[in-house]
Structures are given as structure tokens and as C-alpha cells.
XYZ file of C-alpha atoms in Angstrom:
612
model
C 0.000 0.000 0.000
C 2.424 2.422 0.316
C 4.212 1.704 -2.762
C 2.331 5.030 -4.208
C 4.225 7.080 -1.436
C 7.499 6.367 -2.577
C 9.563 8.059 -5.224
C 10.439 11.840 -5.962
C 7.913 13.941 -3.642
C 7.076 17.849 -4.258
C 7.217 20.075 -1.465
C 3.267 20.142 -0.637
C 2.918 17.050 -1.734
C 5.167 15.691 0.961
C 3.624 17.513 3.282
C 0.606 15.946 2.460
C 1.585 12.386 2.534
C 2.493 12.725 5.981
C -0.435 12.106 7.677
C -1.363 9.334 5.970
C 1.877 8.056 6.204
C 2.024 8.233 9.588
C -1.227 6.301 9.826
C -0.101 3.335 7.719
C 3.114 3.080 10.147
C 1.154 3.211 13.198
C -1.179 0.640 12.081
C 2.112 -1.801 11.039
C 2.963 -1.471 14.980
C 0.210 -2.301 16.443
C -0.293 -5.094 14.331
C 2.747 -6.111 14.943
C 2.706 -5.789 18.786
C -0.469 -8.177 18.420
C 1.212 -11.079 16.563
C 4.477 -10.764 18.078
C 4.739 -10.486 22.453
C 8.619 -11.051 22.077
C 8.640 -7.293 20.569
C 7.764 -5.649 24.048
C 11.112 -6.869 25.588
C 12.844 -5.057 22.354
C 10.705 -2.036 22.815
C 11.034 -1.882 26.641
C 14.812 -1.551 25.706
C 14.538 1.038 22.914
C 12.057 3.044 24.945
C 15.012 5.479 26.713
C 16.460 5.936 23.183
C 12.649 6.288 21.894
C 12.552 9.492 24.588
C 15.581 10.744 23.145
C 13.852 11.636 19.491
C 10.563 13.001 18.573
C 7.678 10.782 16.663
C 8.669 13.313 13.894
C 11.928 11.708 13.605
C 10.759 7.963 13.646
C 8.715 9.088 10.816
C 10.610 10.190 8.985
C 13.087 7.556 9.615
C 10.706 4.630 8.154
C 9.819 6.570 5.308
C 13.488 7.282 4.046
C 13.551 3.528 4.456
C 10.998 2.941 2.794
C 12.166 5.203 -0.029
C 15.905 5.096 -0.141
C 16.417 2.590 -3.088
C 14.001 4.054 -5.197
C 15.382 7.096 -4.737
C 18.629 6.236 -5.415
C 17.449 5.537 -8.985
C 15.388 8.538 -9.420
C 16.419 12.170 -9.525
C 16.346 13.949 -6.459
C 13.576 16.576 -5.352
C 16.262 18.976 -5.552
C 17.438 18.568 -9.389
C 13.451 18.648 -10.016
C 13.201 21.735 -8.163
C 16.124 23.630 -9.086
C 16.082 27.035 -10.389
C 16.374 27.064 -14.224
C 19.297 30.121 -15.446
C 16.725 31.815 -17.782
C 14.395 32.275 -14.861
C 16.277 32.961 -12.427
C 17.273 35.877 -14.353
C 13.532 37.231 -14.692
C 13.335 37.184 -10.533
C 11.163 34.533 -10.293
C 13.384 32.134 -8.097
C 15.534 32.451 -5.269
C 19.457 33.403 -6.141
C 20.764 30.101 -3.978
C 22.660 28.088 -6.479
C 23.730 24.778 -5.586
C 26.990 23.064 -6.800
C 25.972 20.496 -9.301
C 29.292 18.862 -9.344
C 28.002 15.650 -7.793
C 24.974 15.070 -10.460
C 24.353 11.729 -11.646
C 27.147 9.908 -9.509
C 26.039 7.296 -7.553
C 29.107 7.662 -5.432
C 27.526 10.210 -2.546
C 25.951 9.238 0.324
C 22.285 8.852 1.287
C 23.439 11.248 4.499
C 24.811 14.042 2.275
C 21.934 13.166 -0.394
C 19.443 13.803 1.908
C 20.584 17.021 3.395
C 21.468 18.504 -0.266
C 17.961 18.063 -0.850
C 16.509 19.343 2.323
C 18.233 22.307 1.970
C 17.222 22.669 -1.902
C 13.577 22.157 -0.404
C 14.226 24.505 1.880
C 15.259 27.401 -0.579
C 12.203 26.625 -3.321
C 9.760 26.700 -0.151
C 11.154 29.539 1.279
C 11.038 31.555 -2.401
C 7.472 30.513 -2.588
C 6.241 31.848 0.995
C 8.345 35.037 -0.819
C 6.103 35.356 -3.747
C 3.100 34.692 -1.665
C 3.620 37.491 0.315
C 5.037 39.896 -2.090
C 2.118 38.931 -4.351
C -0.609 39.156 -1.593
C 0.273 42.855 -1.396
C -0.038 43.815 -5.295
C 3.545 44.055 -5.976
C 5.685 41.666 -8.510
C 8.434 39.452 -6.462
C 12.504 40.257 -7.268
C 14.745 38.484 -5.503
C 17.002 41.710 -5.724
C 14.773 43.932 -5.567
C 11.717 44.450 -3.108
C 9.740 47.433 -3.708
C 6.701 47.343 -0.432
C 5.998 51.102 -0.562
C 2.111 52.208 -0.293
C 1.239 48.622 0.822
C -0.145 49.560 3.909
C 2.110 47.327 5.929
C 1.180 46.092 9.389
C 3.369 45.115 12.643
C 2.219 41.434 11.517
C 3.507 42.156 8.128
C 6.614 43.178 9.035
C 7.140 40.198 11.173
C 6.203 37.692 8.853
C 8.980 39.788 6.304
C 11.728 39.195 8.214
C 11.052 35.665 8.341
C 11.770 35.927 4.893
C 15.070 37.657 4.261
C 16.994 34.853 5.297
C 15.577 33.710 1.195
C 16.131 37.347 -0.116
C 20.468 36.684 0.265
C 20.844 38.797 -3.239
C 18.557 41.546 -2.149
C 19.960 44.905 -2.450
C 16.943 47.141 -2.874
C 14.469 47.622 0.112
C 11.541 49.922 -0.134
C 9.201 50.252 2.812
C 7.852 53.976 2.237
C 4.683 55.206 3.162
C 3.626 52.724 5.381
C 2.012 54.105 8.419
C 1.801 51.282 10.508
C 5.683 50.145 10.476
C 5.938 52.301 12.935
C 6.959 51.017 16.368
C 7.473 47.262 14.554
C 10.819 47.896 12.654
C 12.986 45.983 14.972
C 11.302 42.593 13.830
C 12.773 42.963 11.090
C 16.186 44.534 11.262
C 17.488 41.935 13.512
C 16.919 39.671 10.057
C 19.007 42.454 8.273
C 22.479 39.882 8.531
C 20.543 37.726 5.761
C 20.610 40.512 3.054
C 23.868 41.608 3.773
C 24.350 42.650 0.102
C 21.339 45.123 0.390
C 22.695 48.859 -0.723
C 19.476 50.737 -0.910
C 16.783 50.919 2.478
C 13.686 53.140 1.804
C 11.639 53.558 5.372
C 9.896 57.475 4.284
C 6.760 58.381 6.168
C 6.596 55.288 8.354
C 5.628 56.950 11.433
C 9.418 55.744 12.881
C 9.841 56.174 16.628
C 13.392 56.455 18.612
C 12.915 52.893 19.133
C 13.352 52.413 15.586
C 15.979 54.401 14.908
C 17.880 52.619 17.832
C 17.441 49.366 15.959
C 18.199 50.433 12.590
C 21.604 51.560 14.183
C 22.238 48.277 15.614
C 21.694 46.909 12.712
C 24.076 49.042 10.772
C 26.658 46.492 10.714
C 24.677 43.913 8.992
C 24.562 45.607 6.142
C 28.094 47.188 5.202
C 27.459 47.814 1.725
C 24.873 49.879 2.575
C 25.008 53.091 0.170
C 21.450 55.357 0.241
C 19.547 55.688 3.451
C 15.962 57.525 2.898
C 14.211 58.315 6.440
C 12.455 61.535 4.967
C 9.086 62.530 6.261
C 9.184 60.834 9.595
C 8.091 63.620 12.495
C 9.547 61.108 14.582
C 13.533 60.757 13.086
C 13.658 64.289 14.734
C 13.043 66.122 17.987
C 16.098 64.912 19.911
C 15.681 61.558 18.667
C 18.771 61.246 15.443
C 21.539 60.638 17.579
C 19.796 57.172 18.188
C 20.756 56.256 14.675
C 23.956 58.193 14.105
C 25.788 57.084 17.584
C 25.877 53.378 15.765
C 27.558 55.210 12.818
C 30.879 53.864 11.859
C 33.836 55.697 10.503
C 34.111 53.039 7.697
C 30.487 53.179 6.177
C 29.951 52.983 2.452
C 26.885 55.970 2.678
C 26.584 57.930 -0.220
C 23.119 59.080 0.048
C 21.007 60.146 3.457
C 17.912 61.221 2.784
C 16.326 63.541 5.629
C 13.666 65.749 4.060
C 10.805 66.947 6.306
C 11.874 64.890 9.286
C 11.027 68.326 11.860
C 14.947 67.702 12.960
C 15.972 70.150 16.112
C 19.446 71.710 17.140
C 20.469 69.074 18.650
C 19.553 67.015 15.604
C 21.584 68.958 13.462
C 24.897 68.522 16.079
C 23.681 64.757 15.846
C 24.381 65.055 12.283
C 27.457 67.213 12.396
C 29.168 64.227 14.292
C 27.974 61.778 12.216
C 29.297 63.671 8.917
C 32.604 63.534 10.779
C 32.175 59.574 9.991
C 30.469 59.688 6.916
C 33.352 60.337 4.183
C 32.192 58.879 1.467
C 28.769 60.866 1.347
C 27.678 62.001 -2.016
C 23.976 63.170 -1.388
C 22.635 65.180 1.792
C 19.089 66.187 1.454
C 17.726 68.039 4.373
C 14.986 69.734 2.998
C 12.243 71.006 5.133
C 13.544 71.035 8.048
C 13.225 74.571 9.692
C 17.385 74.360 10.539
C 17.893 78.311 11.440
C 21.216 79.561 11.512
C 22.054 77.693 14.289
C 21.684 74.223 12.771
C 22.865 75.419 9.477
C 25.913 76.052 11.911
C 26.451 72.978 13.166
C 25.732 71.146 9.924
C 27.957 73.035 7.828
C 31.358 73.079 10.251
C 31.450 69.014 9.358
C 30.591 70.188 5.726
C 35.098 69.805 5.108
C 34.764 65.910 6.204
C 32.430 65.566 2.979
C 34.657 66.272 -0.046
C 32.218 64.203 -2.399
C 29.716 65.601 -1.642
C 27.609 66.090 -5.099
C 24.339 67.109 -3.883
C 23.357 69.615 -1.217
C 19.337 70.239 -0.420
C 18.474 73.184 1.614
C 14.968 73.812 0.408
C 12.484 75.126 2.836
C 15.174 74.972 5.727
C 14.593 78.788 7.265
C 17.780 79.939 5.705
C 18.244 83.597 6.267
C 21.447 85.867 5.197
C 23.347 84.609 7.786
C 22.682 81.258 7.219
C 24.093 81.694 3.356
C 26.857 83.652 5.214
C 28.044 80.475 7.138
C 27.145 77.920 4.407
C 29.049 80.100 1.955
C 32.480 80.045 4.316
C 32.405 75.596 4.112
C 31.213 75.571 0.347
C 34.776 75.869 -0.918
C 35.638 72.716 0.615
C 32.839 70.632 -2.004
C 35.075 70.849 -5.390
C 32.872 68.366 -6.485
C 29.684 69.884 -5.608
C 26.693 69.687 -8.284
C 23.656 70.138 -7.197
C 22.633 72.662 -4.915
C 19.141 73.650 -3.957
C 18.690 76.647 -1.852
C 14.814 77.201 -3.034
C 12.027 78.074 -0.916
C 14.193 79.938 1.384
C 11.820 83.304 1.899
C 14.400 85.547 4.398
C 17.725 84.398 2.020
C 17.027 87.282 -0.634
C 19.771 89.900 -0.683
C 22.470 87.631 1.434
C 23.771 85.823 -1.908
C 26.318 89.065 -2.304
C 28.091 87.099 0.827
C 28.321 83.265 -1.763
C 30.098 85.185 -4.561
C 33.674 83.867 -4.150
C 32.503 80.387 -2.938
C 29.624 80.374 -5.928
C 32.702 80.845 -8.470
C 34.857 77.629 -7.177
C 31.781 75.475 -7.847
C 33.496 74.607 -11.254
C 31.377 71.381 -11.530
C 28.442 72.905 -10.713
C 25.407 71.390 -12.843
C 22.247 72.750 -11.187
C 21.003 76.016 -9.259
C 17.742 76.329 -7.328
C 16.316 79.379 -5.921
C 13.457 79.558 -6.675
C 10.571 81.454 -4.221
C 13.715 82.618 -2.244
C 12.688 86.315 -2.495
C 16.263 87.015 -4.913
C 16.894 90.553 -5.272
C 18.408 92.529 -8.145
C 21.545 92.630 -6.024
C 21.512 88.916 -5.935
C 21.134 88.486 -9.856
C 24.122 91.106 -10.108
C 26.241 88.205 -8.015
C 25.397 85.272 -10.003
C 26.493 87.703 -13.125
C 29.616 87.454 -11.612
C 29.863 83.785 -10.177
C 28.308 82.357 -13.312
C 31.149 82.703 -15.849
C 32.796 80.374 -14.061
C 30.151 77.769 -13.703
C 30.912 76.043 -17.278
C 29.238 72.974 -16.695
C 25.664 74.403 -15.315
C 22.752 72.934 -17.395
C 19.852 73.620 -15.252
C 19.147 77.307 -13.349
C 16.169 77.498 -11.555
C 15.013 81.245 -10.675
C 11.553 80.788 -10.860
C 8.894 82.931 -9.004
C 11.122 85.798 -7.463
C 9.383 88.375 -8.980
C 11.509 91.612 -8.668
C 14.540 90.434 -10.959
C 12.422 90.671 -13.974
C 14.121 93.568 -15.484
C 17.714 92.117 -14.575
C 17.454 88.881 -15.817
C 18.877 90.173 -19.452
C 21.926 91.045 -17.985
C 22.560 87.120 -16.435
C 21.443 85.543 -19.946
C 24.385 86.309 -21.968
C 27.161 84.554 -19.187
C 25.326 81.724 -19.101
C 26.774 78.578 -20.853
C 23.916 78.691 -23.424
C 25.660 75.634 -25.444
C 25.591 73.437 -22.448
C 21.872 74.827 -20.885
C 18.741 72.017 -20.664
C 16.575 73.443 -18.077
C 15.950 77.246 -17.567
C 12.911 77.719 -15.119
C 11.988 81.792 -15.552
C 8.265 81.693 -14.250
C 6.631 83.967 -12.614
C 9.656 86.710 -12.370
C 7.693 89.469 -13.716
C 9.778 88.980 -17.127
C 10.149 92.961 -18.975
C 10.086 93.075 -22.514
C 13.074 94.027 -22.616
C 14.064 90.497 -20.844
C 11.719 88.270 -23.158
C 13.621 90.027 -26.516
C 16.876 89.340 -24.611
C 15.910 85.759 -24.223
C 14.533 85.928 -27.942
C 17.896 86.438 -28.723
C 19.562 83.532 -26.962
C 17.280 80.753 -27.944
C 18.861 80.036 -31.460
C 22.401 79.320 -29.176
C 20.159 77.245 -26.435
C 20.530 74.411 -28.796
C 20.757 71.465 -25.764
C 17.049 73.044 -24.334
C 14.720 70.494 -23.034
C 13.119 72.188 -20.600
C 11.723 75.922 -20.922
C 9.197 77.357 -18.556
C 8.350 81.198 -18.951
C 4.502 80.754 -17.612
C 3.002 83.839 -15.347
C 4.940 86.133 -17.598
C 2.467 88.642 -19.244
C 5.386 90.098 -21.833
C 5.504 86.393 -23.058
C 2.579 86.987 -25.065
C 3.581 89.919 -26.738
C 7.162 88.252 -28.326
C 6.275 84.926 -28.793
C 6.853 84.373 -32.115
C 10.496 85.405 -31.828
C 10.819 83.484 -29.049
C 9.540 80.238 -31.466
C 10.839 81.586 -34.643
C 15.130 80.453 -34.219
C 13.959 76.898 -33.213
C 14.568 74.202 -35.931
C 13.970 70.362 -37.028
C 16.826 69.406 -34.658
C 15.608 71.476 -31.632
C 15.460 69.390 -28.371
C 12.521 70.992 -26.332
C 10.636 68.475 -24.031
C 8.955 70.123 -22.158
C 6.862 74.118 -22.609
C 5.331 76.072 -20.027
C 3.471 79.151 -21.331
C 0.817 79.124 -18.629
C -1.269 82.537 -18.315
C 0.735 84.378 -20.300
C -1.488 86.099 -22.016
C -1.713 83.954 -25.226
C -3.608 85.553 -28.426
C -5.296 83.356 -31.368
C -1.889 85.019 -33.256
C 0.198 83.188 -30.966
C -1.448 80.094 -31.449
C -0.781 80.462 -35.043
C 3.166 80.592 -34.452
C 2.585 77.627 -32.675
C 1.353 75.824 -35.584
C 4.085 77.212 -37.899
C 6.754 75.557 -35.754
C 4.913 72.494 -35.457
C 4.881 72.516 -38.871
C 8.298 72.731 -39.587
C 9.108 69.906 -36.920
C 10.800 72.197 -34.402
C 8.746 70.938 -31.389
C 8.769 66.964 -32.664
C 10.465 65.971 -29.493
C 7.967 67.689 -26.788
C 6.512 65.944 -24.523
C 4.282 68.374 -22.430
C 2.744 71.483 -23.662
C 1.595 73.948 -20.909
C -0.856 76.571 -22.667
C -3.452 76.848 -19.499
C -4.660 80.044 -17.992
C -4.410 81.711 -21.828
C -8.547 82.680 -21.754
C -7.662 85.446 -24.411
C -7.104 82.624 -27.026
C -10.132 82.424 -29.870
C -11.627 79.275 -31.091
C -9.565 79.738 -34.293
C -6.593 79.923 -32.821
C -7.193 76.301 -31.065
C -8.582 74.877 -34.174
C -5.226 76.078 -35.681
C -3.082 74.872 -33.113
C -5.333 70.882 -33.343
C -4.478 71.099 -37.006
C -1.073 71.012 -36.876
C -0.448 67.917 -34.274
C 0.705 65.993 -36.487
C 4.103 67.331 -35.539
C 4.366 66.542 -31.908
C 4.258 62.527 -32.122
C 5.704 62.402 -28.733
C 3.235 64.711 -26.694
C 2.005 62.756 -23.401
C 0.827 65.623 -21.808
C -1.277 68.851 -22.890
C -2.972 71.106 -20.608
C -5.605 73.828 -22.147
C -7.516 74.316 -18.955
C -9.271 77.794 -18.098
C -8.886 79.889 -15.195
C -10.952 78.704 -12.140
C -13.303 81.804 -12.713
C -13.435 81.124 -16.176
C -15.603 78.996 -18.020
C -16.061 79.138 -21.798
C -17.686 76.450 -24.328
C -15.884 74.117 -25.976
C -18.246 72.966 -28.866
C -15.907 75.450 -31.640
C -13.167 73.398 -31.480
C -13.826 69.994 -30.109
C -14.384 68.433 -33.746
C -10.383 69.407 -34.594
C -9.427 67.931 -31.064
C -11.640 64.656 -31.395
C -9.539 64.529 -35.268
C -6.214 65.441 -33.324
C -6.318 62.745 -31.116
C -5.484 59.734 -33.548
C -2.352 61.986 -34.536
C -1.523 61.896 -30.938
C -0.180 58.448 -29.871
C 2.134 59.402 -26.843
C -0.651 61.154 -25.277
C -0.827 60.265 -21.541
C -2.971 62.961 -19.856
C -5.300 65.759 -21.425
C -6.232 68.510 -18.957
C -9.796 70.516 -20.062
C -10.663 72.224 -16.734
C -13.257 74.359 -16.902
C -14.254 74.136 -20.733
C -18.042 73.063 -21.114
C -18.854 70.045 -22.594
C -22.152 68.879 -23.422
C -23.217 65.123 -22.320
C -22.975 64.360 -26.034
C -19.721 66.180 -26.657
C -18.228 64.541 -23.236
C -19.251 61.285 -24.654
C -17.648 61.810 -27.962
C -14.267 62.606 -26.079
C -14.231 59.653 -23.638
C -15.088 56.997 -26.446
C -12.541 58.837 -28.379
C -9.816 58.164 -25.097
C -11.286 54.911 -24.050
C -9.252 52.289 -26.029
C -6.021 54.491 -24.791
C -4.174 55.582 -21.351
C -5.238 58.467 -20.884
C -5.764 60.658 -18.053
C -8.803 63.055 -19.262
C -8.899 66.074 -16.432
C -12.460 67.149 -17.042
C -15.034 69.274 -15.554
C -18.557 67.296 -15.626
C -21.033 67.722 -18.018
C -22.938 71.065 -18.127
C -25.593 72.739 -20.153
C -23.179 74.976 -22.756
C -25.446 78.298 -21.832
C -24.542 78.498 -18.529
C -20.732 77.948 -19.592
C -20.961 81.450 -21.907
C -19.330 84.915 -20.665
């Protein structure tokens, strides 16, 4: 009878035959007991041996009995189970290789055998309770990467995950963000982090972490020495006194290159927590410590440890309180980042004016590739500095001066010193751009022949010189992305639009920005519809009204419905505010509904009450 138990068993279906197994065995005993009284004095002797193993283990033992010949001449369960190289490469296995050396030779033990196999067993199980619980939560399993975030993870959940690193030994991505109730729990599973020691990136944003976390995250430092990016951002809870719980475990060998600290409400004595632990922290390529209300004081004790750092490549201040004497201090320790970037000094209300003290250190950033400072409340003073500093930034591509709306009429004089041939992004909006500054720019734009990114929106001048501003681009022009929100757009200006869609010189955009442009006729839309033919690679296009506005799209929905099919990148299509009919609205979705894409609509109103 038990003839169909023996052989090559899968995992579950081992697990399975157990119990009947087990029955079959226990019914042999008894019968044997029955028909044979010498037996007791042989089990009376085996009994203190018999209290020396588990029923598990006599079990076992008669079934590998039971089953060794025949599965001597079979393959074992571990060959049948064993990864495959193709798949293994699409993530759907565990990374444990065994040595296959010893395939096909009759020549090893049952003993080793048995325990190559168990541990083979072992590994496809374990993978499998992986892809359960990776799958349970929405996400596709990667055995080197494991991407959790949004997942809404429980205390249970995180439990039950480090039960499964210990099958996760190639992992090396870790993202646990946004989970609100990881909070509290972490420690289940960092003391599992010596299983994916190879892991380089841990994501734990807006988890709700407590100092109890932190302290066990710092423990389990060590466990992971490859670790390279660190991402606590937006946890209330990594601040308030509480950083030195993680940075006292810091040592002066870790790989770090990224620490990620945005919005974590850190104090004073946070920011001295951090000074020390940038003492340590040599190798650190990316500090972002954005809003985090730092005042000069923190800036203080940040930036004296700012000389330990040399490659550094990325500094974030944004939305940190600086003031002029913060850029004062932060100025003195920027000579010692040669390497430096990136450096984002944006949101920073009370820095305006202070950027006359950053002149000398602004000029040694030779490898300087972005600026940011935006909303920082620049002055014309300021603008006069980076005329100065900015010659010798030959490798900036992106300069961000957006919303600072008093440098409008001194922007022309920065424009020329800029390293047009090397410039992608140039963010102008909302400065309160003269005329005078839009025909400067006018000028430039045939040498900005690397633009990608251009946004001029909340400039009303814009309107006025837009078709020399359109006019020196060509086939081979490299625009991605356009932002002329409200600037006063005419049905004219719609029709230079068309022209250099025409000629191909916006073929490689990717999002058009025309919103807030109410002073744009139904002709000129019709126009601009017309002529998409030439931007095969839009995804995004935004023609929404003002919130007070509401006009009637029925004029020029027939071109757009006709547009669409010339449109095969499109992604999303924003309409805010224009009234559509329930027919018309109809039209449009059935129009969208075989394709992607987002359609940012107002619901469906009688046209009349749309007018004016």
C-alpha cells in the first residue's frame, strides 16, 4: 500500500503524505505488537532511546527507508526543483545556487543526499512563501529587488517579512515607504538584516518611525556594510532629539553615499547629531535636508562638518529657514565641495539679498550642474552676483530662478554669461519677465541648442514676443517640455505655434503647458489641433481655463476629437473648466477609451450656462 508514497515527492505534496503516512506506520505497529509479544522486551529496551527523538523523527526515519532505493534511482527533489538560469534571471526564483558537481554519480551518500535536498527544499519553499507574500500585497516578487511602498504594511507584516530575508540573500533594494503602521514594529525585522547583507538601498519614508526604531536600525548598521542610500524623509519622529539614536551606531568606515532627511522636523540638537555623524560619513555624495526649519544655528552645526564631505555632489536646503546669515556660514564651508553639483537653496523666503556674501565660494563650484532658488525672495543685487559667479560655472545645465518676482528687469543682464551651449533646463516663471528680458531671451534661444526644458509661464510680456521666441527653433531642436501658462496667449500666438509644429521644431515635446491663456479664440485652437501631427511624442497637454473662467468648448472639439489619432504618446489631457455637453463629453471619452489616458475634465454642463 504504500508503494504510491514512494519516489520523488514535491514540497506540498510531501507535506501531504504525511499524515497518511504516519497512519499506515502506526497501524504496522500495532499489528505487529499483536502477533508478536517477544517485541515488548525489544521495545522496553529502545524506549530510553525512543525518549531521546521526537515521533517526527521515527517518521521520517521509516519513510526514508521505505524510499531510499528508489530514490537512489530517481532524480532527487532537488534537481526537479532547481532554479532554471533563464528564470532565475527574470526574478522569479531564489538566487541560492547549488553546486551540481556531484549530479548523476552514484558515489555520494544517502546522508549528504538527503541534506542537499533538504536544503534545496528549503530554498524553493522559502522563495514561494516570498512570492506569496510579495504577491498578496499587489507588488511583482525580485529576488534583488523588493519594492513594499504604499502597501499599507502592518506590525504582523513586518514580522512575517523578516522571516523571509533569510531567502532574499541577493537583495539589495528595500523599499518600505509610506507605510504608516511600520511604525513602532521595525525591529522585527532589522534583527533579520544579517541575511541581506548585500542590500545597498533601504527606503523607510513616512513610516511613522519612533526612537525605538531608529535605535534598531543603528544596531543593525553592521549587517549591512554595503549599505550606500539611506531615505528616512518625512518621519516627524527621526527628529526632535531623537537622530543621535541612529547616528551614535555610525561607523567611521560606512559605504553611505546618500542620506535622505527631508521633512523629518529635525531640532538643534539634531543637526549637532548630524554634524558628528558627517565627521564619519566620508564617502557621502547626497545630503538632502529639505524642510527642516534648521535656522542659523543648525545650518551652523551642519555646515562646520561640511570639510569631512569632499564628495559631496548634492546639497538640499529647500524650505530649511535659511536667512542671510545662514548663506553667510554655508558660503564660508562651500569651498571645501570641489565636487559639488547640485545645490538647492529654493524656498528659502528671508535668504534674498544675502547671496552678495556666496560670490567667491559660488565661483569655485566649477562642476556645478544645477542652481535652485526659486521662491527665495532674490533681489536685483543677488542676480548682479550670479552675473559674476556664473562665468565660471561652465558645466551648469539647469538654473532654476523661478517665481522671485523683482529680478524681472535684470534677468537680461545674467542671460548672456550663461553657458547657453551646455543649458537644458531654464525655469523663468513667474519673475515678472520685462520686454526688454523676453527680446533678450529671444535672442539667446537660437544658441540654447541642448534646451529640453523651458518654462516662462506667469509672464504677461511672453505673449507679446512669442513668435520670436519660437521663430530660431529648428527640425533638430530638443525641447521636451513648454510652459506658457497665463501668459497672455492671443489666437496670433497660437498660429506661431502651428508654424513651428509645422516645420518639426517641437517633434520631441513631450508636455505642452498653454493653461490660464482665456484670451485665445476658437480659431486659434482649431489652428493649433491642425497642426499635431508634428508633436508625435506629446504625453501631456494642458488647455484648462482659469478657475473663474468657463467658456464652451463645442468650436473646437471636432479638430481635437480629429487630433487625437495623430496623438499616440498622449498620456494625460487637462480641459478644466471648458463646457462640454453630455454628447460632446461622450464623444471625447469613447474617443480616449481604447487608450491611457488621463482626461482632467469638468462634468457635463448645459453649454449656456458655460458662456461669458
Amino acid at each position: 500500500m504504500t508503494e504510491k508514497y514512494q519516489g520523488s515527492l514535491g514540497a506540498s505534496g510531501l507535506t501531504e503524505a504525511l499524515p497518511v503516512q504516519t497512519t499506515l506506520i502506526r497501524d504496522q505497529l500495532l499489528c505487529c505488537e499483536s502477533c508478536c509479544p517477544a517485541m515488548e522486551s525489544d521495545q522496553q529496551r529502545g524506549r530510553e532511546a525512543s525518549q531521546k527523538r521526537s515521533p517526527l523523527d521515527l517518521i521520517m526515519n521509516q519513510i526514508r527507508r521505505k524510499t531510499s532505493l528508489t530514490e537512489r534511482k530517481k532524480p532527487s527533489m532537488g534537481r526537479l526543483f532547481r532554479p532554471s538560469v533563464s528564470s532565475d534571471k527574470n526574478g522569479e526564483i531564489p538566487e541560492t545556487k547549488e553546486a551540481e558537481s556531484s549530479e548523476g554519480k552514484d558515489s555520494t551518500g544517502p546522508g549528504t543526499e538527503s541534506s542537499d535536498t533538504d536544503s534545496e527544499i528549503s530554498s524553493v519553499v522559502g522563495w514561494g512563501r516570498v512570492k506569496q507574500f510579495v504577491q498578496k500585497l499587489g507588488k511583482t516578487p525580485d529576488s534583488q529587488s523588493l519594492s513594499l511602498a504604499h502597501c499599507d504594511l502592518t506590525a504582523t507584516d513586518v514580522v512575517e517579512l523578516g522571516t523571509l530575508l533569510p531567502f532574499l540573500a541577493q537583495l539589495e533594494v528595500m523599499d518600505l515607504s509610506w507605510n504608516d503602521l511600520l511604525g513602532g514594529s521595525l525591529k522585527a525585522l532589522t534583527c533579520h538584516l544579517q541575511h541581506v547583507g548585500k542590500l545597498k538601498v533601504l527606503k523607510v519614508s513616512s513610516c511613522r518611525l519612533t526612537a525605538e526604531d531608529l535605535t534598531a536600525l543603528g544596531e543593525a548598521l553592521d549587517c549591512v556594510p554595503l549599505l550606500e542610500m539611506l531615505d528616512l524623509s518625512w518621519n516627524a519622529g527621526v527628529g526632535g532629539g531623537n537622530l543621535h539614536c541612529l547616528t551614535k551606531h555610525l561607523r567611521s568606515a560606512s559605504s553611505l553615499r546618500e542620506l535622505h532627511l527631508v521633512d523629518c522636523q529635525l531640532s538643534e540638537a539634531d543637526a549637532v547629531a548630524l554634524g558628528e555623524a558627517l565627521l564619519l560619513l566620508t564617502c557621502l555624495e547626497v545630503l538632502d535636508l529639505s524642510n527642516n526649519k534648521l535656522m542659523v544655528k543648525g545650518v551652523e552645526h551642519v555646515a562646520s562638518s561640511l570639510n569631512s564631505t569632499p564628495q559631496l555632489k548634492t546639497l538640499k536646503l529647500s524650505m530649511c529657514g535659511l536667512n542671510q546669515d545662514s548663506l553667510a556660514i554655508l558660503g564660508e564651508k562651500l569651498k571645501f565641495l570641489p565636487g559639488l553639483e547640485h545645490l538647492d537653496l529654493s524656498c528659502n523666503k528671508e535668504s534674498g539679498g544675502g547671496f552678495s556674501t556666496m560670490t567667491t565660494s559660488l565661483s569655485l563650484l566649477t562642476h556645478l550642474k544645477c542652481l535652485d532658488m526659486h521662491l527665495c525672495c532674490v533681489t536685483e543685487d543677488d542676480i548682479l552676483v550670479l552675473v559674476q559667479a556664473v562665468p565660471s560655472l561652465g558645466e551648469l545645465t539647469e538654473l532654476d530662478l523661478g517665481s522671485n518676482k523683482s529680478v524681472g528687469g535684470v534677468i537680461r543682464s545674467l542671460l548672456p554669461v550663461l553657458p547657453l551651449s551646455k543649458m537644458k533646463k531654464l525655469y523663468l516663471n513667474n519673475c515678472g519677465l520685462s520686454p526688454e528680458t523676453c527680446q533678450a531671451l529671444a535672442t539667446t534661444m537660437q544658441s540654447l541648442r541642448q534646451l529640453e526644458c523651458l518654462n516662462l509661464s506667469w509672464n504677461k510680456s511672453v505673449g507679446e514676443i512669442l513668435q520670436q521666441l519660437l521663430e530660431p527653433l529648428q527640425a533638430d531642436c530638443k525641447l521636451e517640455e513648454l510652459r506658457l501658462s497665463s501668459c497672455d496667449l492671443t489666437t496670433e500666438d497660437m498660429l506661431h505655434l502651428e508654424s513651428a509644429c509645422k516645420r518639426g521644431a517641437l517633434s520631441k515635446l513631450k508636455l505642452l503647458d498653454l493653461s490660464y491663456n482665456g484670451s485665445v479664440g476658437d480659431g486659434g485652437w482649431v489652428s493649433l489641433f491642425g497642426a499635431v501631427a508634428g508633436l508625435k511624442e506629446l504625453q501631456e497637454l494642458d488647455i484648462s481655463l482659469r478657475p473663474s473662467a468657463s467658456l464652451s468648448a463645442s468650436p473646437w472639439l471636432p479638430a481635437l476629437l480629429d487630433a487625437l489619432p495623430q496623438l499616440p504618446s498622449l498620456r494625460r489631457l487637462a480641459l478644466q473648466r471648458w463646457a462640454l455637453g453630455p454628447g460632446e463629453r461622450e464623444k471625447l471619452e469613447k474617443s480616449l477609451s481604447k487608450r491611457n489616458v488621463d482626461l482632467e475634465c469638468d462634468k457635463a454642463m448645459p453649454v449656456e450656462k458655460a458662456a461669458g
